[in-house]
Short mmCIF file of N, CA, C and O in Angstrom, two decimals:
data_model
loop_
_atom_site.label_atom_id
_atom_site.label_comp_id
_atom_site.label_asym_id
_atom_site.label_seq_id
_atom_site.Cartn_x
_atom_site.Cartn_y
_atom_site.Cartn_z
N MET A 1 3.65 1.07 -15.21
CA MET A 1 2.49 0.78 -14.37
C MET A 1 2.13 2.03 -13.57
O MET A 1 2.98 2.66 -12.98
N ARG A 2 0.87 2.37 -13.61
CA ARG A 2 0.38 3.54 -12.90
C ARG A 2 -0.22 3.10 -11.57
O ARG A 2 -1.01 2.16 -11.51
N ILE A 3 0.09 3.81 -10.52
CA ILE A 3 -0.46 3.53 -9.20
C ILE A 3 -1.86 4.15 -9.14
O ILE A 3 -2.04 5.30 -9.54
N PRO A 4 -2.84 3.42 -8.62
CA PRO A 4 -4.18 4.01 -8.51
C PRO A 4 -4.17 5.23 -7.58
O PRO A 4 -3.39 5.29 -6.63
N ASP A 5 -5.05 6.18 -7.86
CA ASP A 5 -5.18 7.37 -7.01
C ASP A 5 -5.94 7.07 -5.73
O ASP A 5 -5.78 7.77 -4.74
N THR A 6 -6.80 6.03 -5.79
CA THR A 6 -7.60 5.67 -4.63
C THR A 6 -7.72 4.15 -4.54
O THR A 6 -7.48 3.44 -5.52
N TYR A 7 -8.07 3.67 -3.36
CA TYR A 7 -8.43 2.27 -3.16
C TYR A 7 -9.43 2.20 -2.02
O TYR A 7 -9.56 3.12 -1.22
N ARG A 8 -10.17 1.09 -1.97
CA ARG A 8 -11.18 0.88 -0.94
C ARG A 8 -10.65 -0.12 0.08
O ARG A 8 -10.07 -1.14 -0.29
N LEU A 9 -10.88 0.18 1.34
CA LEU A 9 -10.46 -0.71 2.42
C LEU A 9 -11.46 -0.57 3.56
O LEU A 9 -11.69 0.54 4.06
N PHE A 10 -12.06 -1.68 3.95
CA PHE A 10 -13.02 -1.71 5.06
C PHE A 10 -14.12 -0.66 4.88
O PHE A 10 -14.51 0.03 5.82
N GLY A 11 -14.61 -0.54 3.64
CA GLY A 11 -15.72 0.37 3.36
C GLY A 11 -15.34 1.83 3.27
O GLY A 11 -16.21 2.69 3.17
N GLN A 12 -14.05 2.13 3.30
CA GLN A 12 -13.59 3.51 3.22
C GLN A 12 -12.71 3.70 1.99
O GLN A 12 -12.01 2.78 1.58
N THR A 13 -12.74 4.90 1.45
CA THR A 13 -11.88 5.23 0.31
C THR A 13 -10.60 5.89 0.83
O THR A 13 -10.65 6.80 1.66
N TRP A 14 -9.49 5.39 0.34
CA TRP A 14 -8.17 5.92 0.65
C TRP A 14 -7.61 6.62 -0.59
O TRP A 14 -7.89 6.20 -1.71
N THR A 15 -6.81 7.64 -0.38
CA THR A 15 -6.17 8.38 -1.46
C THR A 15 -4.67 8.13 -1.41
O THR A 15 -4.07 8.14 -0.34
N ILE A 16 -4.09 7.90 -2.60
CA ILE A 16 -2.64 7.78 -2.73
C ILE A 16 -2.18 8.92 -3.63
O ILE A 16 -2.71 9.10 -4.72
N ARG A 17 -1.20 9.67 -3.17
CA ARG A 17 -0.66 10.74 -4.01
C ARG A 17 0.83 10.91 -3.75
O ARG A 17 1.34 10.49 -2.71
N THR A 18 1.47 11.53 -4.70
CA THR A 18 2.88 11.87 -4.53
C THR A 18 2.95 13.08 -3.62
O THR A 18 2.30 14.10 -3.87
N GLY A 19 3.71 12.95 -2.56
CA GLY A 19 3.89 14.06 -1.64
C GLY A 19 4.98 15.01 -2.14
O GLY A 19 5.74 14.67 -3.05
N THR A 20 5.06 16.15 -1.55
CA THR A 20 6.13 17.08 -1.86
C THR A 20 7.38 16.68 -1.10
O THR A 20 7.33 15.88 -0.17
N GLN A 21 8.50 17.26 -1.50
CA GLN A 21 9.76 17.02 -0.78
C GLN A 21 9.59 17.36 0.70
O GLN A 21 10.05 16.63 1.57
N LEU A 22 8.92 18.46 0.98
CA LEU A 22 8.73 18.90 2.36
C LEU A 22 7.84 17.93 3.14
O LEU A 22 8.14 17.58 4.28
N GLU A 23 6.74 17.48 2.52
CA GLU A 23 5.81 16.56 3.19
C GLU A 23 6.45 15.21 3.51
O GLU A 23 6.10 14.58 4.50
N THR A 24 7.34 14.76 2.64
CA THR A 24 7.92 13.43 2.81
C THR A 24 9.39 13.48 3.21
O THR A 24 10.10 12.49 3.04
N GLU A 25 9.79 14.58 3.77
CA GLU A 25 11.18 14.72 4.20
C GLU A 25 11.55 13.61 5.17
O GLU A 25 10.79 13.29 6.09
N ASN A 26 12.67 12.98 4.94
CA ASN A 26 13.20 11.91 5.80
C ASN A 26 12.41 10.60 5.75
O ASN A 26 12.54 9.76 6.64
N CYS A 27 11.54 10.42 4.74
CA CYS A 27 10.84 9.15 4.62
C CYS A 27 10.47 8.91 3.15
O CYS A 27 10.49 9.83 2.35
N LEU A 28 10.15 7.67 2.84
CA LEU A 28 9.76 7.32 1.48
C LEU A 28 8.25 7.34 1.29
O LEU A 28 7.74 7.47 0.18
N GLY A 29 7.51 7.22 2.39
CA GLY A 29 6.06 7.25 2.33
C GLY A 29 5.48 7.48 3.71
O GLY A 29 6.15 7.25 4.71
N ILE A 30 4.24 7.92 3.73
CA ILE A 30 3.55 8.20 4.99
C ILE A 30 2.11 7.73 4.86
O ILE A 30 1.46 7.97 3.85
N CYS A 31 1.61 7.08 5.90
CA CYS A 31 0.22 6.66 5.97
C CYS A 31 -0.47 7.48 7.05
O CYS A 31 -0.07 7.46 8.21
N TYR A 32 -1.49 8.24 6.65
CA TYR A 32 -2.30 9.01 7.59
C TYR A 32 -3.64 8.32 7.75
O TYR A 32 -4.57 8.52 6.96
N ALA A 33 -3.75 7.47 8.76
CA ALA A 33 -4.96 6.68 8.95
C ALA A 33 -6.17 7.53 9.32
O ALA A 33 -7.30 7.20 8.97
N ALA A 34 -5.95 8.64 10.00
CA ALA A 34 -7.07 9.49 10.42
C ALA A 34 -7.78 10.12 9.22
O ALA A 34 -9.00 10.31 9.25
N SER A 35 -7.03 10.41 8.16
CA SER A 35 -7.63 11.04 6.98
C SER A 35 -7.68 10.12 5.76
O SER A 35 -8.11 10.52 4.68
N ASN A 36 -7.22 8.87 5.93
CA ASN A 36 -7.19 7.89 4.84
C ASN A 36 -6.37 8.37 3.64
O ASN A 36 -6.81 8.26 2.50
N ASP A 37 -5.20 8.89 3.93
CA ASP A 37 -4.29 9.38 2.90
C ASP A 37 -2.95 8.68 2.98
O ASP A 37 -2.44 8.43 4.08
N ILE A 38 -2.39 8.40 1.82
CA ILE A 38 -1.03 7.88 1.72
C ILE A 38 -0.25 8.83 0.82
O ILE A 38 -0.71 9.17 -0.27
N LEU A 39 0.92 9.25 1.30
CA LEU A 39 1.81 10.09 0.51
C LEU A 39 3.04 9.27 0.14
O LEU A 39 3.61 8.58 0.99
N ILE A 40 3.45 9.38 -1.10
CA ILE A 40 4.64 8.69 -1.59
C ILE A 40 5.68 9.75 -1.94
O ILE A 40 5.36 10.72 -2.65
N ALA A 41 6.89 9.57 -1.46
CA ALA A 41 7.96 10.53 -1.75
C ALA A 41 8.27 10.54 -3.25
O ALA A 41 8.29 9.48 -3.89
N PRO A 42 8.52 11.72 -3.79
CA PRO A 42 8.84 11.81 -5.23
C PRO A 42 10.25 11.32 -5.50
O PRO A 42 11.05 11.12 -4.59
N HIS A 43 10.54 11.13 -6.76
CA HIS A 43 11.88 10.81 -7.25
C HIS A 43 12.41 9.46 -6.78
O HIS A 43 13.60 9.30 -6.55
N GLN A 44 11.52 8.49 -6.62
CA GLN A 44 11.95 7.12 -6.33
C GLN A 44 11.92 6.32 -7.63
O GLN A 44 11.12 6.59 -8.51
N LYS A 45 12.77 5.34 -7.71
CA LYS A 45 12.74 4.44 -8.85
C LYS A 45 11.53 3.52 -8.74
O LYS A 45 10.94 3.37 -7.67
N TYR A 46 11.18 2.90 -9.86
CA TYR A 46 9.97 2.06 -9.96
C TYR A 46 9.88 1.04 -8.82
O TYR A 46 8.85 0.95 -8.14
N ASP A 47 10.92 0.25 -8.61
CA ASP A 47 10.87 -0.79 -7.57
C ASP A 47 10.70 -0.19 -6.18
O ASP A 47 10.00 -0.75 -5.34
N ALA A 48 11.31 0.95 -5.94
CA ALA A 48 11.18 1.61 -4.64
C ALA A 48 9.76 2.13 -4.44
O ALA A 48 9.20 2.02 -3.34
N VAL A 49 9.16 2.67 -5.49
CA VAL A 49 7.77 3.14 -5.39
C VAL A 49 6.84 1.98 -5.09
O VAL A 49 5.97 2.08 -4.22
N MET A 50 7.02 0.86 -5.79
CA MET A 50 6.18 -0.31 -5.56
C MET A 50 6.30 -0.77 -4.10
O MET A 50 5.29 -1.01 -3.43
N GLN A 51 7.52 -0.86 -3.63
CA GLN A 51 7.76 -1.27 -2.25
C GLN A 51 7.10 -0.29 -1.27
O GLN A 51 6.45 -0.69 -0.31
N THR A 52 7.24 0.99 -1.54
CA THR A 52 6.67 2.01 -0.65
C THR A 52 5.15 1.96 -0.65
O THR A 52 4.52 2.04 0.41
N VAL A 53 4.54 1.82 -1.81
CA VAL A 53 3.08 1.75 -1.87
C VAL A 53 2.56 0.54 -1.10
O VAL A 53 1.65 0.67 -0.27
N VAL A 54 3.13 -0.61 -1.34
CA VAL A 54 2.67 -1.82 -0.62
C VAL A 54 2.91 -1.65 0.88
O VAL A 54 2.03 -1.97 1.70
N HIS A 55 4.04 -1.11 1.25
CA HIS A 55 4.37 -0.86 2.66
C HIS A 55 3.31 0.04 3.31
O HIS A 55 2.78 -0.28 4.38
N GLU A 56 2.98 1.15 2.65
CA GLU A 56 2.02 2.08 3.23
C GLU A 56 0.59 1.53 3.22
O GLU A 56 -0.18 1.78 4.15
N VAL A 57 0.23 0.75 2.21
CA VAL A 57 -1.09 0.10 2.20
C VAL A 57 -1.18 -0.89 3.37
O VAL A 57 -2.21 -0.97 4.05
N LEU A 58 -0.10 -1.62 3.62
CA LEU A 58 -0.10 -2.52 4.78
C LEU A 58 -0.25 -1.72 6.08
O LEU A 58 -0.92 -2.16 7.01
N HIS A 59 0.36 -0.55 6.15
CA HIS A 59 0.16 0.32 7.32
C HIS A 59 -1.32 0.69 7.46
O HIS A 59 -1.84 0.74 8.58
N SER A 60 -1.98 0.96 6.34
CA SER A 60 -3.40 1.32 6.43
C SER A 60 -4.22 0.18 7.02
O SER A 60 -5.11 0.41 7.84
N ILE A 61 -3.92 -1.04 6.63
CA ILE A 61 -4.61 -2.21 7.20
C ILE A 61 -4.26 -2.35 8.67
O ILE A 61 -5.14 -2.50 9.53
N GLU A 62 -2.98 -2.28 8.96
CA GLU A 62 -2.49 -2.43 10.34
C GLU A 62 -3.08 -1.37 11.27
O GLU A 62 -3.51 -1.68 12.38
N GLU A 63 -3.16 -0.13 10.81
CA GLU A 63 -3.71 0.96 11.63
C GLU A 63 -5.20 0.75 11.90
O GLU A 63 -5.65 0.89 13.03
N LYS A 64 -5.96 0.41 10.86
CA LYS A 64 -7.41 0.26 11.03
C LYS A 64 -7.75 -0.95 11.90
O LYS A 64 -8.77 -0.96 12.58
N LEU A 65 -6.89 -1.96 11.90
CA LEU A 65 -7.13 -3.15 12.72
C LEU A 65 -6.41 -3.09 14.07
O LEU A 65 -6.47 -4.04 14.86
N HIS A 66 -5.71 -2.00 14.33
CA HIS A 66 -4.99 -1.79 15.60
C HIS A 66 -4.04 -2.94 15.92
O HIS A 66 -4.03 -3.48 17.02
N LEU A 67 -3.23 -3.31 14.93
CA LEU A 67 -2.32 -4.45 15.08
C LEU A 67 -1.01 -4.09 15.77
O LEU A 67 -0.30 -4.97 16.25
N GLU A 68 -0.65 -2.82 15.78
CA GLU A 68 0.57 -2.35 16.43
C GLU A 68 1.81 -3.09 15.94
O GLU A 68 2.65 -3.55 16.73
N MET A 69 1.93 -3.21 14.63
CA MET A 69 3.09 -3.88 14.03
C MET A 69 4.26 -2.90 13.96
O MET A 69 4.08 -1.69 13.90
N THR A 70 5.46 -3.45 13.95
CA THR A 70 6.66 -2.62 13.83
C THR A 70 6.92 -2.29 12.36
O THR A 70 6.38 -2.94 11.46
N GLU A 71 7.77 -1.29 12.14
CA GLU A 71 8.18 -0.96 10.78
C GLU A 71 8.83 -2.16 10.11
O GLU A 71 8.61 -2.41 8.93
N ARG A 72 9.63 -2.89 10.84
CA ARG A 72 10.29 -4.06 10.28
C ARG A 72 9.28 -5.12 9.85
O ARG A 72 9.40 -5.71 8.78
N GLN A 73 8.27 -5.37 10.66
CA GLN A 73 7.24 -6.34 10.30
C GLN A 73 6.50 -5.91 9.03
O GLN A 73 6.29 -6.72 8.13
N ILE A 74 6.13 -4.65 8.96
CA ILE A 74 5.45 -4.13 7.78
C ILE A 74 6.35 -4.26 6.56
O ILE A 74 5.93 -4.68 5.48
N ASP A 75 7.61 -3.89 6.71
CA ASP A 75 8.56 -3.93 5.60
C ASP A 75 8.76 -5.37 5.11
O ASP A 75 8.76 -5.61 3.90
N CYS A 76 8.92 -6.30 6.03
CA CYS A 76 9.11 -7.70 5.63
C CYS A 76 7.87 -8.25 4.91
O CYS A 76 8.00 -8.96 3.91
N LEU A 77 6.69 -7.92 5.40
CA LEU A 77 5.47 -8.37 4.72
C LEU A 77 5.34 -7.76 3.33
O LEU A 77 4.94 -8.44 2.39
N SER A 78 5.71 -6.50 3.17
CA SER A 78 5.60 -5.88 1.86
C SER A 78 6.56 -6.52 0.87
O SER A 78 6.18 -6.81 -0.27
N VAL A 79 7.77 -6.81 1.30
CA VAL A 79 8.73 -7.50 0.43
C VAL A 79 8.21 -8.89 0.06
O VAL A 79 8.28 -9.31 -1.09
N GLY A 80 7.64 -9.59 1.04
CA GLY A 80 7.11 -10.92 0.79
C GLY A 80 5.94 -10.91 -0.18
O GLY A 80 5.86 -11.75 -1.08
N LEU A 81 5.02 -9.96 -0.02
CA LEU A 81 3.87 -9.89 -0.92
C LEU A 81 4.29 -9.53 -2.35
O LEU A 81 3.78 -10.11 -3.31
N ILE A 82 5.21 -8.61 -2.48
CA ILE A 82 5.69 -8.24 -3.82
C ILE A 82 6.33 -9.45 -4.48
O ILE A 82 6.04 -9.75 -5.65
N ASP A 83 7.15 -10.17 -3.76
CA ASP A 83 7.79 -11.35 -4.33
C ASP A 83 6.75 -12.41 -4.70
O ASP A 83 6.82 -13.02 -5.77
N LEU A 84 5.78 -12.63 -3.82
CA LEU A 84 4.72 -13.61 -4.09
C LEU A 84 4.00 -13.30 -5.38
O LEU A 84 3.85 -14.17 -6.24
N PHE A 85 3.54 -12.06 -5.54
CA PHE A 85 2.74 -11.71 -6.71
C PHE A 85 3.57 -11.56 -7.98
O PHE A 85 3.07 -11.80 -9.07
N ARG A 86 4.83 -11.19 -7.85
CA ARG A 86 5.70 -11.15 -9.03
C ARG A 86 5.94 -12.55 -9.58
O ARG A 86 5.97 -12.76 -10.79
N ASN A 87 6.15 -13.49 -8.69
CA ASN A 87 6.48 -14.85 -9.11
C ASN A 87 5.26 -15.74 -9.30
O ASN A 87 5.39 -16.85 -9.85
N ASN A 88 4.11 -15.28 -8.86
CA ASN A 88 2.87 -16.07 -8.96
C ASN A 88 1.70 -15.15 -9.28
O ASN A 88 0.76 -15.04 -8.49
N PRO A 89 1.71 -14.48 -10.43
CA PRO A 89 0.63 -13.53 -10.72
C PRO A 89 -0.75 -14.17 -10.73
O PRO A 89 -1.76 -13.50 -10.49
N GLU A 90 -0.80 -15.47 -10.96
CA GLU A 90 -2.10 -16.15 -10.94
C GLU A 90 -2.75 -16.11 -9.56
O GLU A 90 -3.96 -16.30 -9.42
N MET A 91 -1.96 -15.84 -8.52
CA MET A 91 -2.51 -15.73 -7.16
C MET A 91 -3.45 -14.53 -7.03
O MET A 91 -4.34 -14.53 -6.18
N LEU A 92 -3.26 -13.52 -7.86
CA LEU A 92 -4.12 -12.34 -7.78
C LEU A 92 -5.57 -12.66 -8.07
O LEU A 92 -6.47 -11.96 -7.60
N VAL A 93 -5.83 -13.73 -8.82
CA VAL A 93 -7.21 -14.11 -9.12
C VAL A 93 -7.97 -14.47 -7.84
O VAL A 93 -9.19 -14.34 -7.77
N VAL A 94 -7.26 -14.87 -6.82
CA VAL A 94 -7.89 -15.20 -5.54
C VAL A 94 -8.63 -13.98 -5.00
O VAL A 94 -9.65 -14.11 -4.33
N PHE A 95 -8.15 -12.78 -5.32
CA PHE A 95 -8.72 -11.55 -4.77
C PHE A 95 -9.74 -10.89 -5.69
O PHE A 95 -10.33 -9.88 -5.32
N ALA A 96 -9.94 -11.44 -6.87
CA ALA A 96 -10.90 -10.85 -7.81
C ALA A 96 -12.32 -11.08 -7.30
O ALA A 96 -12.61 -12.10 -6.68
N PRO A 97 -13.20 -10.11 -7.58
CA PRO A 97 -14.60 -10.32 -7.17
C PRO A 97 -15.21 -11.53 -7.85
O PRO A 97 -14.84 -11.87 -8.97
N GLU A 98 -16.11 -12.17 -7.16
CA GLU A 98 -16.78 -13.35 -7.73
C GLU A 98 -17.66 -12.89 -8.88
O GLU A 98 -18.38 -11.88 -8.77
N PRO A 99 -17.62 -13.62 -10.01
CA PRO A 99 -18.46 -13.23 -11.15
C PRO A 99 -19.94 -13.27 -10.78
O PRO A 99 -20.38 -14.17 -10.06
N GLN A 100 -20.68 -12.30 -11.28
CA GLN A 100 -22.13 -12.23 -11.03
C GLN A 100 -22.86 -13.06 -12.08
O GLN A 100 -22.53 -13.03 -13.24
N GLU A 101 -23.85 -13.82 -11.62
CA GLU A 101 -24.67 -14.60 -12.54
C GLU A 101 -25.65 -13.67 -13.24
O GLU A 101 -26.16 -12.74 -12.63
N GLU A 102 -25.92 -13.97 -14.50
CA GLU A 102 -26.87 -13.14 -15.26
C GLU A 102 -28.25 -13.72 -15.19
O GLU A 102 -28.52 -14.82 -15.00
#
């Protein structure tokens, strides 16, 4: 599975990229809300990358909405969402755009 390079959130485009060892030193991912960038640390296994991406995307939501959530809260939500969608992929249809009438 390939991670998208960009995503849209609240009318803004965000970029996801693999950071360098130096950029991501001492962390698995970083969310820069001011520039709409997410960096993912290199050399993580598949499950760790998935967890990190969801974690950082949740940070992007949390930052833009000024929710002031803790790292633990973000981490728990990311684990919960991954489990939800792994075990119930049909739930993703809830988020699909409504079909346009012709």
